[in-house]
XYZ file of C-alpha atoms in Angstrom:
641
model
C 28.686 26.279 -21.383
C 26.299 29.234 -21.627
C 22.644 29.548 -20.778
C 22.478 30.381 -24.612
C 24.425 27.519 -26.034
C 21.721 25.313 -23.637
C 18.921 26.983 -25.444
C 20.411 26.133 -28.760
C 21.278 22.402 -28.132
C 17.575 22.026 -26.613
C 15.707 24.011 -28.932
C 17.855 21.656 -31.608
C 16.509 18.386 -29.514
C 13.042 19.845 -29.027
C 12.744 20.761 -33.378
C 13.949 17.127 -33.836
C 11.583 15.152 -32.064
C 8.717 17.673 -33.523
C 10.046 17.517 -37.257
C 12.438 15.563 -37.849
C 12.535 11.823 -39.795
C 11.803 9.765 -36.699
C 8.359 8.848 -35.647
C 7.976 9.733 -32.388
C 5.442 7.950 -29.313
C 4.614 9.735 -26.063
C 2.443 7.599 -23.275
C 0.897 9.185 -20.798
C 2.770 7.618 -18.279
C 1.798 9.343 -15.240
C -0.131 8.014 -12.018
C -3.300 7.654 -13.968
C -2.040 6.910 -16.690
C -0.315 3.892 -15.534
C -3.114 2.921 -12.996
C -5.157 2.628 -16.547
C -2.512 0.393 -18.458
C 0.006 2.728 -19.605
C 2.887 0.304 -18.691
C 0.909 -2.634 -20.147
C 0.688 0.009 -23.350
C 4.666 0.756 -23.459
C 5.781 -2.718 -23.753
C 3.146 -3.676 -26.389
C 4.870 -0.238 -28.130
C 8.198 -1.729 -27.734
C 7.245 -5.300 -29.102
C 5.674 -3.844 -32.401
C 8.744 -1.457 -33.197
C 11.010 -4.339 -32.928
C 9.344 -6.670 -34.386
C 8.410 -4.727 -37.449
C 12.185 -2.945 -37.142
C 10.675 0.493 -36.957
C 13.194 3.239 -35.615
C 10.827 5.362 -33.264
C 11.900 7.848 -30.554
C 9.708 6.219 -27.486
C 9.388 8.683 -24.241
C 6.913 8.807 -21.448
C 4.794 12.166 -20.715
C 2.946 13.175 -17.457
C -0.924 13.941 -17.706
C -2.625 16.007 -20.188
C -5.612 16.442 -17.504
C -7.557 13.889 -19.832
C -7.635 11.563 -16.594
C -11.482 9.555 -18.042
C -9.088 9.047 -21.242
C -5.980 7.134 -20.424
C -3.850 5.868 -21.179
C -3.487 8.303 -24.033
C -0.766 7.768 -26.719
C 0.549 10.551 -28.808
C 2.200 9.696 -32.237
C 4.135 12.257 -34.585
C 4.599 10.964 -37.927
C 7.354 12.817 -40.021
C 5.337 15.292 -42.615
C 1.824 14.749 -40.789
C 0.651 16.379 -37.356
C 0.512 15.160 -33.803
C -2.506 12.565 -33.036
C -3.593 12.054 -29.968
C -5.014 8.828 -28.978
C -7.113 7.758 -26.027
C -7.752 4.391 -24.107
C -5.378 2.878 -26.063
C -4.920 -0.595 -24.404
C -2.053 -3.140 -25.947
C -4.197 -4.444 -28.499
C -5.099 -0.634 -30.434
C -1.056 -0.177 -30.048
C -0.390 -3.177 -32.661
C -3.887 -1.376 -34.745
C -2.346 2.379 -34.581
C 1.252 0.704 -35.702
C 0.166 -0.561 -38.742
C -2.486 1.413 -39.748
C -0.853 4.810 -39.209
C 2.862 4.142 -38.692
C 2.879 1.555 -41.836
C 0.665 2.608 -43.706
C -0.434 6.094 -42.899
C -4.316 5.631 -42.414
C -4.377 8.306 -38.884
C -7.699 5.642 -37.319
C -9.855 8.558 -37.175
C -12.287 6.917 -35.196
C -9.358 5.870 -32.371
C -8.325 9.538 -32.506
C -9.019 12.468 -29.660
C -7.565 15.245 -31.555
C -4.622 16.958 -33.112
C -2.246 19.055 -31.308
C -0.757 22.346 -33.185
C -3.440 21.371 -36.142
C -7.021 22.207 -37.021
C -9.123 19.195 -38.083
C -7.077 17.335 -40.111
C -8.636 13.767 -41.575
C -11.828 14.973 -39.234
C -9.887 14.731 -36.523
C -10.482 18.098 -34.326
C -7.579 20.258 -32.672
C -7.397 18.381 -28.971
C -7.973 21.682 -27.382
C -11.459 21.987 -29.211
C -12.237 19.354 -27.557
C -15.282 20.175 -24.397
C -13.147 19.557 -21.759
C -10.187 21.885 -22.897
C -11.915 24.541 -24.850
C -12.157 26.403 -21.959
C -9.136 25.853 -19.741
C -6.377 28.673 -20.016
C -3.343 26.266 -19.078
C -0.429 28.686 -17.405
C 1.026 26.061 -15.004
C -0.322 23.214 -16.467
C 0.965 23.989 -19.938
C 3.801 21.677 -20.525
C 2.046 18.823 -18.743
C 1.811 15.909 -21.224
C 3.674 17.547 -24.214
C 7.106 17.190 -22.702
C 9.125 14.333 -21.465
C 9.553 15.539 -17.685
C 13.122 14.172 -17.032
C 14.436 15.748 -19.850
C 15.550 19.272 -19.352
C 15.829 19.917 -22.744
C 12.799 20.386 -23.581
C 11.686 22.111 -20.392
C 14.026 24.956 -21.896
C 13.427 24.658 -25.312
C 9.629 25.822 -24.207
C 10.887 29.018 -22.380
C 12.014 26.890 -18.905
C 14.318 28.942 -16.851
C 14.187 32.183 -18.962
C 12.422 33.362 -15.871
C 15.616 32.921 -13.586
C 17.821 33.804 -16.174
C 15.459 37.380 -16.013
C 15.386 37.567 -12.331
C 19.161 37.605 -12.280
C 19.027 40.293 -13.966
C 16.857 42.154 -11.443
C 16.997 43.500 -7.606
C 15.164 40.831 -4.979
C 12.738 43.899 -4.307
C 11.823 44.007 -8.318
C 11.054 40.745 -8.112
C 9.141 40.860 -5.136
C 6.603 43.722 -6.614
C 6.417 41.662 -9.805
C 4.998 38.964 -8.032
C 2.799 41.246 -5.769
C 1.527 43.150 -8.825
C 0.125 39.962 -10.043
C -2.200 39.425 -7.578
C -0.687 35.757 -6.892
C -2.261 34.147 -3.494
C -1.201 31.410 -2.349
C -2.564 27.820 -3.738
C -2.132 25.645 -1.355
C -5.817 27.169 0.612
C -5.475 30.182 2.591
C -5.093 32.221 -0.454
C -2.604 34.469 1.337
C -0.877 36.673 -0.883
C 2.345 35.517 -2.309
C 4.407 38.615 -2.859
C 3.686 40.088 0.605
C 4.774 36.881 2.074
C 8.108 36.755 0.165
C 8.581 40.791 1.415
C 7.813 39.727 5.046
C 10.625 36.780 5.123
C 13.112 38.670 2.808
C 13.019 41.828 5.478
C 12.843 39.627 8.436
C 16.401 40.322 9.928
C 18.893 37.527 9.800
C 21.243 36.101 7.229
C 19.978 32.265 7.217
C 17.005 31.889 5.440
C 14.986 28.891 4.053
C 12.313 28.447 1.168
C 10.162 25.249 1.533
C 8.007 23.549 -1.554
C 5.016 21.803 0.684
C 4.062 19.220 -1.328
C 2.481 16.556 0.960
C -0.942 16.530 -0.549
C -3.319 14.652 1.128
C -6.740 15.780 -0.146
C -8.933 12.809 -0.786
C -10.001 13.409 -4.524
C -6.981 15.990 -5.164
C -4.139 15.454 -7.402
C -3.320 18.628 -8.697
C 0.296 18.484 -6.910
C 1.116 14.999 -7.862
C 0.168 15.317 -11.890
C 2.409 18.418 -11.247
C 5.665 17.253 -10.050
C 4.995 13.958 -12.345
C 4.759 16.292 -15.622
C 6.973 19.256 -15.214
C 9.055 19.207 -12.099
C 10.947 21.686 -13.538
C 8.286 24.064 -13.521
C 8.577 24.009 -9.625
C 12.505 23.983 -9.197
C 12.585 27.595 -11.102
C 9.950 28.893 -9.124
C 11.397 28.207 -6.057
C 14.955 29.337 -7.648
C 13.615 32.559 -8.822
C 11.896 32.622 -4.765
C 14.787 31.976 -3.417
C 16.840 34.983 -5.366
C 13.639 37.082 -4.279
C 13.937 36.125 -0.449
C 17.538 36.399 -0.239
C 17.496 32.049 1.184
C 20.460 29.975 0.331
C 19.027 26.676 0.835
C 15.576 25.029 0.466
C 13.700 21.870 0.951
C 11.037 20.111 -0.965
C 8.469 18.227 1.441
C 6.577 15.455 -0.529
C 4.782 12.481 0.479
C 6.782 9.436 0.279
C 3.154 7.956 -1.794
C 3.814 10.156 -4.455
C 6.834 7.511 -5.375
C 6.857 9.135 -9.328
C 6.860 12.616 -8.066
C 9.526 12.248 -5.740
C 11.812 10.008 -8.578
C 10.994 12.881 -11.189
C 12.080 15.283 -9.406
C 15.272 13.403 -8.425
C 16.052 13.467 -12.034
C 15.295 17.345 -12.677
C 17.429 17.963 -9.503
C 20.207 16.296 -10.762
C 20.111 17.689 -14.398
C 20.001 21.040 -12.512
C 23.491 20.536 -11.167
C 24.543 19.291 -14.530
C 23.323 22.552 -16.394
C 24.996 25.036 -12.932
C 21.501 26.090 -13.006
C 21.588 25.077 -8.832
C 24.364 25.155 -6.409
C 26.892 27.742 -5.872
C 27.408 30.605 -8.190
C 24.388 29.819 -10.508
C 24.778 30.881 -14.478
C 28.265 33.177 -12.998
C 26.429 34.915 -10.999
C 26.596 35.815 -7.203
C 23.001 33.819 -6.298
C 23.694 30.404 -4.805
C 21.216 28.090 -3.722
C 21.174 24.380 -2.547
C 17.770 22.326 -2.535
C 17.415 19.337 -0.636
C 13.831 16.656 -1.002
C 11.945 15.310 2.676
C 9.728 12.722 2.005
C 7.164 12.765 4.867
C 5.415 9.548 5.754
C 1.734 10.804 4.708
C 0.621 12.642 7.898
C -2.139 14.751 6.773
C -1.671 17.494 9.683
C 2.015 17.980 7.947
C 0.339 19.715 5.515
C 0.028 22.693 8.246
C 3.457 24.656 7.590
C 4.342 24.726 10.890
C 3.792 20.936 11.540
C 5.733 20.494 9.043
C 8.679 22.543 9.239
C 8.702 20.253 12.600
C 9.134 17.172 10.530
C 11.802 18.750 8.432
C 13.699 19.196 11.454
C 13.658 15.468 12.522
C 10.427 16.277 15.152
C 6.877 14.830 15.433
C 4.902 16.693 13.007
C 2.477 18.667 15.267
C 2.003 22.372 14.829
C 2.589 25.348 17.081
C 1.233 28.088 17.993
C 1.999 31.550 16.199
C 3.255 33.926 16.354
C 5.532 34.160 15.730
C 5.099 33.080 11.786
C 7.300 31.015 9.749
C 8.932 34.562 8.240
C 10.354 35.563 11.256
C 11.407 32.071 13.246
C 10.830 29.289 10.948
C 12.708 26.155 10.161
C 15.585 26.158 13.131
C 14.309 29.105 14.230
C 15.168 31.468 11.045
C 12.951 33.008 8.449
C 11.378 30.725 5.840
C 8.745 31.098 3.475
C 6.247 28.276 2.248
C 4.510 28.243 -0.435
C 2.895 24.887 -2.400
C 3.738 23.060 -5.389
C 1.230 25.011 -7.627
C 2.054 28.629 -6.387
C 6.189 27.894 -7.085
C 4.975 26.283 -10.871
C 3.287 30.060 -11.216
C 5.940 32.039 -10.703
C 8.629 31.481 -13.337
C 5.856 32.104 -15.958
C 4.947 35.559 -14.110
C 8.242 36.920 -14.300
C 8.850 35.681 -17.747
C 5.815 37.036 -19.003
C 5.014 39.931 -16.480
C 2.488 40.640 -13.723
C 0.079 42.913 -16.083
C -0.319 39.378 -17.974
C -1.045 37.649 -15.544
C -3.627 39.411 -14.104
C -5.550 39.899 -17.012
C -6.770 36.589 -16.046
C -8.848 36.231 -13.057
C -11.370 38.098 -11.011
C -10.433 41.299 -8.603
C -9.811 39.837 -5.821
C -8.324 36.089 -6.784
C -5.753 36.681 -9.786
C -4.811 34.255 -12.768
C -5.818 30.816 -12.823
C -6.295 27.326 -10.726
C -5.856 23.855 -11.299
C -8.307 21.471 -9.998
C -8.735 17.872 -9.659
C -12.147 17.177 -10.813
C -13.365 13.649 -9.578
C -16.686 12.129 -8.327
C -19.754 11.280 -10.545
C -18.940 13.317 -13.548
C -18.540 12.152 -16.793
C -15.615 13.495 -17.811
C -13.236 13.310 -15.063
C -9.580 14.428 -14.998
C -6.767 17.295 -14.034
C -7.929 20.991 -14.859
C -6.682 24.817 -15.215
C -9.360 27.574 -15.300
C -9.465 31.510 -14.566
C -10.297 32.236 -11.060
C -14.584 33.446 -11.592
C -15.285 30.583 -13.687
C -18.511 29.181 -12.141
C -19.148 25.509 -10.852
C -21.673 24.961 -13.385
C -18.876 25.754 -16.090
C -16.932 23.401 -14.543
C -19.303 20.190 -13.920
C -21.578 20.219 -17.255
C -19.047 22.255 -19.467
C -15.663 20.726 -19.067
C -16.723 17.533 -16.599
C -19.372 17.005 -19.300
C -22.657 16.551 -16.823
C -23.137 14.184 -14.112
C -22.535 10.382 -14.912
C -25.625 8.470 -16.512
C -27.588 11.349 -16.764
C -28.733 11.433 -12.721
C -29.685 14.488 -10.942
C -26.731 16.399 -9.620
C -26.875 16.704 -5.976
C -23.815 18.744 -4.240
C -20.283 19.394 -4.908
C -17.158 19.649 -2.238
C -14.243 22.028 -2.720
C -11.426 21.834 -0.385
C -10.988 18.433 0.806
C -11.660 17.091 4.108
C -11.848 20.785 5.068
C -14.186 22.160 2.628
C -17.695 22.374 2.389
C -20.728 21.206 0.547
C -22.578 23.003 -1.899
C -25.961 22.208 -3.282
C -27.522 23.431 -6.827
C -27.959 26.564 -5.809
C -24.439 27.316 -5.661
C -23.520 26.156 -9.451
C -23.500 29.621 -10.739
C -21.311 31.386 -8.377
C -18.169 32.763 -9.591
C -15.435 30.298 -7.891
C -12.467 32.275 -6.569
C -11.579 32.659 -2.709
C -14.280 35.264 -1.241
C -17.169 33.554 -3.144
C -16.352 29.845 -1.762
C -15.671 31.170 1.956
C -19.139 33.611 1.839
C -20.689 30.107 0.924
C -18.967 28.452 4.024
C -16.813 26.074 1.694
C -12.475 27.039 1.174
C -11.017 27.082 -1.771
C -8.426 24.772 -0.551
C -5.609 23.284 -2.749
C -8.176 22.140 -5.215
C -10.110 19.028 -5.022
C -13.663 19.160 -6.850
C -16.253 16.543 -5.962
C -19.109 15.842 -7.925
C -22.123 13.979 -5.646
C -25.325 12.584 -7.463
C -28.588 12.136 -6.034
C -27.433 8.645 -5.192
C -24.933 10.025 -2.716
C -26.297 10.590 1.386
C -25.043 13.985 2.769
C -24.915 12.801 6.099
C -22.532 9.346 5.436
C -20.153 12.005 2.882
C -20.143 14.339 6.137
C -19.498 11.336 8.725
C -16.115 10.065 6.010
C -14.998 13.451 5.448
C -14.879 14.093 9.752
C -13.103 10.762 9.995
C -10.418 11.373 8.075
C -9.734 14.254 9.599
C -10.306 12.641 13.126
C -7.864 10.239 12.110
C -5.385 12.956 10.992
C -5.679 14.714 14.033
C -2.237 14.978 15.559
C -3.989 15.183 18.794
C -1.995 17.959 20.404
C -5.320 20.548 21.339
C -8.318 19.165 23.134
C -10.803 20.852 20.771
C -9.670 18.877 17.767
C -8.708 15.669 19.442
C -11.921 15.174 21.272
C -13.833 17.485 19.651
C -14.004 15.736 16.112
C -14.199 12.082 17.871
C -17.418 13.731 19.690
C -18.956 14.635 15.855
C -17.815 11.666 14.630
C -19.733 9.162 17.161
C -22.859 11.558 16.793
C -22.856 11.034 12.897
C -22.713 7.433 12.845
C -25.374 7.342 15.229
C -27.209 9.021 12.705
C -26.134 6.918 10.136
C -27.121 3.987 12.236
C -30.745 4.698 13.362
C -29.885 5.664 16.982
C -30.099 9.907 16.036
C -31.794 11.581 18.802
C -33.229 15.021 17.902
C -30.999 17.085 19.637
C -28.150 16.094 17.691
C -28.284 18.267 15.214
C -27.946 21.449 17.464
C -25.370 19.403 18.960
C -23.260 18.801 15.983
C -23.344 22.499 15.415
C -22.582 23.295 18.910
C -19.279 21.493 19.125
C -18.378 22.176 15.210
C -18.188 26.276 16.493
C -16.388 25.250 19.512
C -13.906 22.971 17.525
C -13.289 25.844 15.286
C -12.921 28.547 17.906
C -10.200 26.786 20.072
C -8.262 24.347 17.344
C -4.657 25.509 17.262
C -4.086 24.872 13.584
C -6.476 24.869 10.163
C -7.023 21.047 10.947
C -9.043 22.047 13.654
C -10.304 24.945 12.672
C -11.835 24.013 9.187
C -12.426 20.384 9.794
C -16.356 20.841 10.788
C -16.909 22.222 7.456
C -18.298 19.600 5.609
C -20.788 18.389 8.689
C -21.689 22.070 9.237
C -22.526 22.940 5.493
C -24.568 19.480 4.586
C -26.533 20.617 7.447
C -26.961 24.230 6.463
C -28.080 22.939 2.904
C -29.508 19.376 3.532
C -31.161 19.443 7.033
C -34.079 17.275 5.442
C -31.468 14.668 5.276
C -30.579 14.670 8.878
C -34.095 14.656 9.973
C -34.962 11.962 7.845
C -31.951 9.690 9.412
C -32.847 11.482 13.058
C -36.654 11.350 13.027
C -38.036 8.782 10.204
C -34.943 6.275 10.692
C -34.815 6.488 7.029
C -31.476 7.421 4.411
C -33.109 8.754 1.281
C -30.237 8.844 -1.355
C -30.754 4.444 0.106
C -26.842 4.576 1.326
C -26.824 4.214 5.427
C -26.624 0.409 5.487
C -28.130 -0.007 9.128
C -31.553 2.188 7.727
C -31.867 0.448 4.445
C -33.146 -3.218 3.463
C -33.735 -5.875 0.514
C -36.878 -7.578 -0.379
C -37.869 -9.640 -3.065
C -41.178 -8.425 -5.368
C -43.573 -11.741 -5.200
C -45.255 -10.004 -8.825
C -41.880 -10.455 -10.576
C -40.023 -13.343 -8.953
C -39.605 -15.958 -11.633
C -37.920 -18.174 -8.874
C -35.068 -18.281 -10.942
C -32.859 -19.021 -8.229
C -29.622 -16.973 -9.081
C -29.769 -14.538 -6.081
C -30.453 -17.688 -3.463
C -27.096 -19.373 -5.050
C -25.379 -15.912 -5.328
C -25.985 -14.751 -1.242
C -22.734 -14.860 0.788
C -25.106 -14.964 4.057
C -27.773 -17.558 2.965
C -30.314 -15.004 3.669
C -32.412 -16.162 1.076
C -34.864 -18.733 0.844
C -36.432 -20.265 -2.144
C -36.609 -22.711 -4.967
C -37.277 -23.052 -8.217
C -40.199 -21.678 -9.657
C -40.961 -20.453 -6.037
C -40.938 -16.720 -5.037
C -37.962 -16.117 -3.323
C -38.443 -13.975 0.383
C -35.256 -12.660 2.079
C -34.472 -13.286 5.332
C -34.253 -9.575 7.310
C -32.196 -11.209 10.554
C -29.716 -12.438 8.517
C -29.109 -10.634 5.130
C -25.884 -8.337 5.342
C -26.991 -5.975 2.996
C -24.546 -6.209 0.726
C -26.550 -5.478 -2.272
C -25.547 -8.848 -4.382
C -28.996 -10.093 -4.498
C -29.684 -6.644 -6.445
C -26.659 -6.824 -8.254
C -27.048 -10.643 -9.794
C -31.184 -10.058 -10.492
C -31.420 -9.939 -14.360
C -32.802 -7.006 -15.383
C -35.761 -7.980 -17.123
C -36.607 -9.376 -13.858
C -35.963 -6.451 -11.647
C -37.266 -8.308 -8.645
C -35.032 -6.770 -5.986
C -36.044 -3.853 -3.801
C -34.307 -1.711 -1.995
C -35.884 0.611 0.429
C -35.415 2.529 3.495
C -37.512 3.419 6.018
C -40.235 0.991 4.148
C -41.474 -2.610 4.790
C -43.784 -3.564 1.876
C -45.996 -6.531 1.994
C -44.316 -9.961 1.343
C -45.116 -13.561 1.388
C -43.984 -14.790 4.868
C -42.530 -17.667 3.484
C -41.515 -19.316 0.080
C -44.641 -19.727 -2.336
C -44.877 -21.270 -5.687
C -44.971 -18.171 -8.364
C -48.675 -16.803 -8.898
C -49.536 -17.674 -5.213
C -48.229 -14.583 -3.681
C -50.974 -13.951 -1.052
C -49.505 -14.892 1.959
C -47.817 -11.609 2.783
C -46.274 -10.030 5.915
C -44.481 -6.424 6.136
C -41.922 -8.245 8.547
């Protein structure tokens, strides 16, 4: 069968789910969807339609990006347009059944938006919505419209007209196609894609490998996962059309054996692939063949590092060398291989089908097109995202993320993972695209965004960011191994009351040394976050260091509880509710917390009923308080101990 009769039996499938007489019912069944309910949501679907013998085309869809939403539910009624529905939970399914299925009332008030529609029964167009007004989705744009293990519909949107194109042309044309459009790489050091494909492809040798790194490991990024999980496809023709471009006849896709959906979605498109000749020998009659094999790794974060883990690939311990040389002249088994990550392959089909001059309309000078993030933290509207590169952070947080969570004072935000940096107000209104985030001693890295509140201590985010990497730390050069363990018991000294202040200069002393003699980028960028909270929050280190005090009240050895004596009621529900029997009391008696033994695990707080309010929690301060139980109204007795 031709790549043309394909087209027309998808486009056929595609026109018949859209408008034909079947209902049809898309869950967002992807990782957050289904950590939300979205299986819970699918049966309850499945009950109703049998029960009330409706004949509905069911299928599960990756994530829209609408991550604060799920599970959403999509329903397209024959004559009416698509509705969009968000944190649907099994009881809404049975309401959106018989209210719009049955009897065609569209529950405006359950409804997010329409998709293809203006407002229609005052429900908006979804993409009017704040938090995708202004995305410009390129690699994110079949994510949660299509079923992702069906094929068809991955063509009948314009999937694989990009190979089918690049068949068509000479390696080197696709090459300068590519370089033309400014692409850099995605997965953090921004390096630029097309001159990495022309450095492998003239590399001498006829063995040559393309590898998809997608062993993600960012705490806070997901970009990779929602990916693969919503159009795997998207990948595969990328690294196809790479392949052709490099002149490499086989190929290996590295994912993390956590991302269990990814890796069993792409399973599926792989196999489809061989179905349609679209992989393997002779693709579409032609004279490109190409064989692509998946490695799950077993989550080590340093096999993010290419070289690390081309070493993994080949059956090794995944610890990187030293280069050069690079990957494109002795890679995997020693030959030429290129890597790129999962979002820079999902970019290029859509480049050559659409051409470089398009592509780089979008963008700034220097960083090209657009970038998914994972926007997390204390933001209101959290989720997956696609903007043009020079977008600015404030955009970002109070535009599309909707402002921080319960209207608190925004604080700092970290780009890059573990290796990235934090960034204080001042920062919210520069452009975000490689040169800006570097210049503000933060990386772009593969995308994480995290939103911090004035609740949140820079010092304890800088001590868990250095541990993880500590932990990561494949241990092969003495700067990182020691180096980061050195940083790491300094910071929870801080964090502990035992800062002495020369620690500070310390910190900073070992961070340049770490990053001057680390073999790989572990190393080399994982000071970041302890060097940057102390470029932009040194108050907060003194205040740990010098008043033994945590301000944002998070350092658990610097902070304590007490009880108010003026608005105890004696109520005893915090003496019943303390796992340590820290609290002493009766009824009607103003309740004083034992210091020595209270854990300070916050329950006391927690249980208080508002009105009351009686808690405190301080650091750094001992207010006066009876030194032992008094009946209410007889609060004089007081001690600071």
């Amino acid at each position: 069968m031709s790549f043309t009769d394909i087209q027309k039996r998808a486009i056929a499938e595609w026109d018949t789910l859209r408008h034909g007489p079947t209902p049809g019912i898309l869950v967002g069944a992807g990782t957050c969807g289904r950590a939300a309910g979205a299986e819970a949501v699918l049966a309850e679907i499945d009950k109703e339609l049998t029960q009330r013998n409706i004949d509905a085309i069911v299928m599960q869809v990756g994530c829209v990006g609408l991550c604060y939403a799920e599970p959403l539910v999509d329903i397209i009624k024959p004559g009416r347009p698509r509705i969009c529905y968000g944190n649907v939970t099994p009881e809404i399914v049975a309401q959106l059944i018989e209210d719009y299925l049955v009897k065609g009332n569209p529950r405006s008030d359950l409804a997010l938006g329409t998709i293809g529609h203006g407002v229609v029964d005052g429900i908006p167009n979804l993409f009017e919505l704040p938090m995708l007004k202004s995305q410009v989705r390129i690699v994110l744009h079949n994510c949660g419209f299509i079923d992702p293990t069906n094929i068809n519909h991955y063509i009948a949107c314009g999937g694989y007209n990009g190979l089918v194109k690049a068949l068509d042309m000479k390696p080197e044309q696709i090459i300068e196609e590519i370089k033309r459009s400014g692409l850099r790489g995605r997965g953090g050091a921004g390096f630029p894609t097309g001159q990495k494909w022309e450095f492998c492809r003239e590399s001498p040798g006829k063995e040559k490998y393309i590898i998809c790194n997608a062993d993600e490991g960012d705490p806070g990024a997901f970009m990779n996962r929602s990916l693969l999980e919503g159009d795997p496809h998207s990948v595969l023709e990328g690294m196809l059309i790479g392949a052709r471009a490099i002149g490499a006849k086989e190929g290996y896709i590295y994912c993390r054996a956590e991302y269990p959906l990814a890796l069993e979605r792409l399973r599926i498109a792989l196999k489809k692939l061989e179905e349609y000749r679209l992989i393997g020998d002779n693709i579409l009659d032609s004279d490109f063949s190409f064989h692509l094999k998946i490695k799950e790794g077993a989550g080590a974060f340093v096999c993010g590092e290419e070289t690390a883990l081309m070493a993994s690939i080949e059956g090794k311990r995944g610890m990187p060398r030293s280069r050069p040389p690079f990957p494109a002249v002795s890679g995997l088994w020693g030959k030429p291989t290129n890597i790129n990550n999962v979002e820079t392959w999902a970019s290029v089909a859509t480049i050559i089908r659409q051409g470089a001059d398009w592509y780089a309309s979008y963008g700034t000078e220097g960083s090209k097109g657009t970038k998914t993030f994972s926007l997390a933290g204390k933001v209101e509207r959290t989720g997956l995202i696609e903007v043009p590169f020079g977008m600015t952070m404030r955009q970002i947080i109070c535009e599309i993320g909707g402002g921080i969570l319960e209207g608190k004072r925004f604080k700092a935000v970290q780009t890059g993972g573990p290796s990235g940096g934090c960034l204080p107000s001042d920062f919210l209104d520069t452009p975000i695209d490689y040169d800006s985030l570097t210049s503000a001693g933060s990386i772009m890295g593969s995308g994480g965004i995290v939103v911090m509140d004035e609740e949140t201590c820079m010092v304890d985010v800088a001590r868990f960011f250095l541990s993880f990497v500590q932990l990561e730390s494949c241990g092969k050069c003495i700067p990182c191994r020691w180096g980061t363990k050195q940083m790491l018991d300094i910071l929870e000294d801080i964090t502990n009351g035992r800062g002495k202040p020369v620690d500070i200069e310390l910190l900073q002393e070992l961070a340049q040394s770490i990053k001057d003699g680390s073999l790989c980028g572990l190393g080399q960028t994982a000071p970041n976050p302890v060097l940057t909270s102390i470029r932009y929050f040194r108050d907060e280190y003194k205040a740990h260091i010098e008043e033994k005090r945590c301000p944002a009240l998070v350092c658990n050895a610097l902070i304590s509880y007490y009880i108010d004596p003026e608005k105890c009621q004696g109520c005893m529900i915090c003496l019943r509710s303390c796992p340590a029997g820290a609290i002493k009391g009766g009824k009607r008696v103003v309740h004083v917390i034992d210091q020595g033994q209270c854990t300070k695990c916050g329950t006391c707080m927690n249980v208080c009923p508002p009105r009351f309010g009686a808690v405190i929690k301080t650091s750094g301060e001992k207010p006066a308080i009876p030194k032992e139980p008094v009946p209410i109204g007889f609060a004089g007795n007081t001690d600071a101990g």
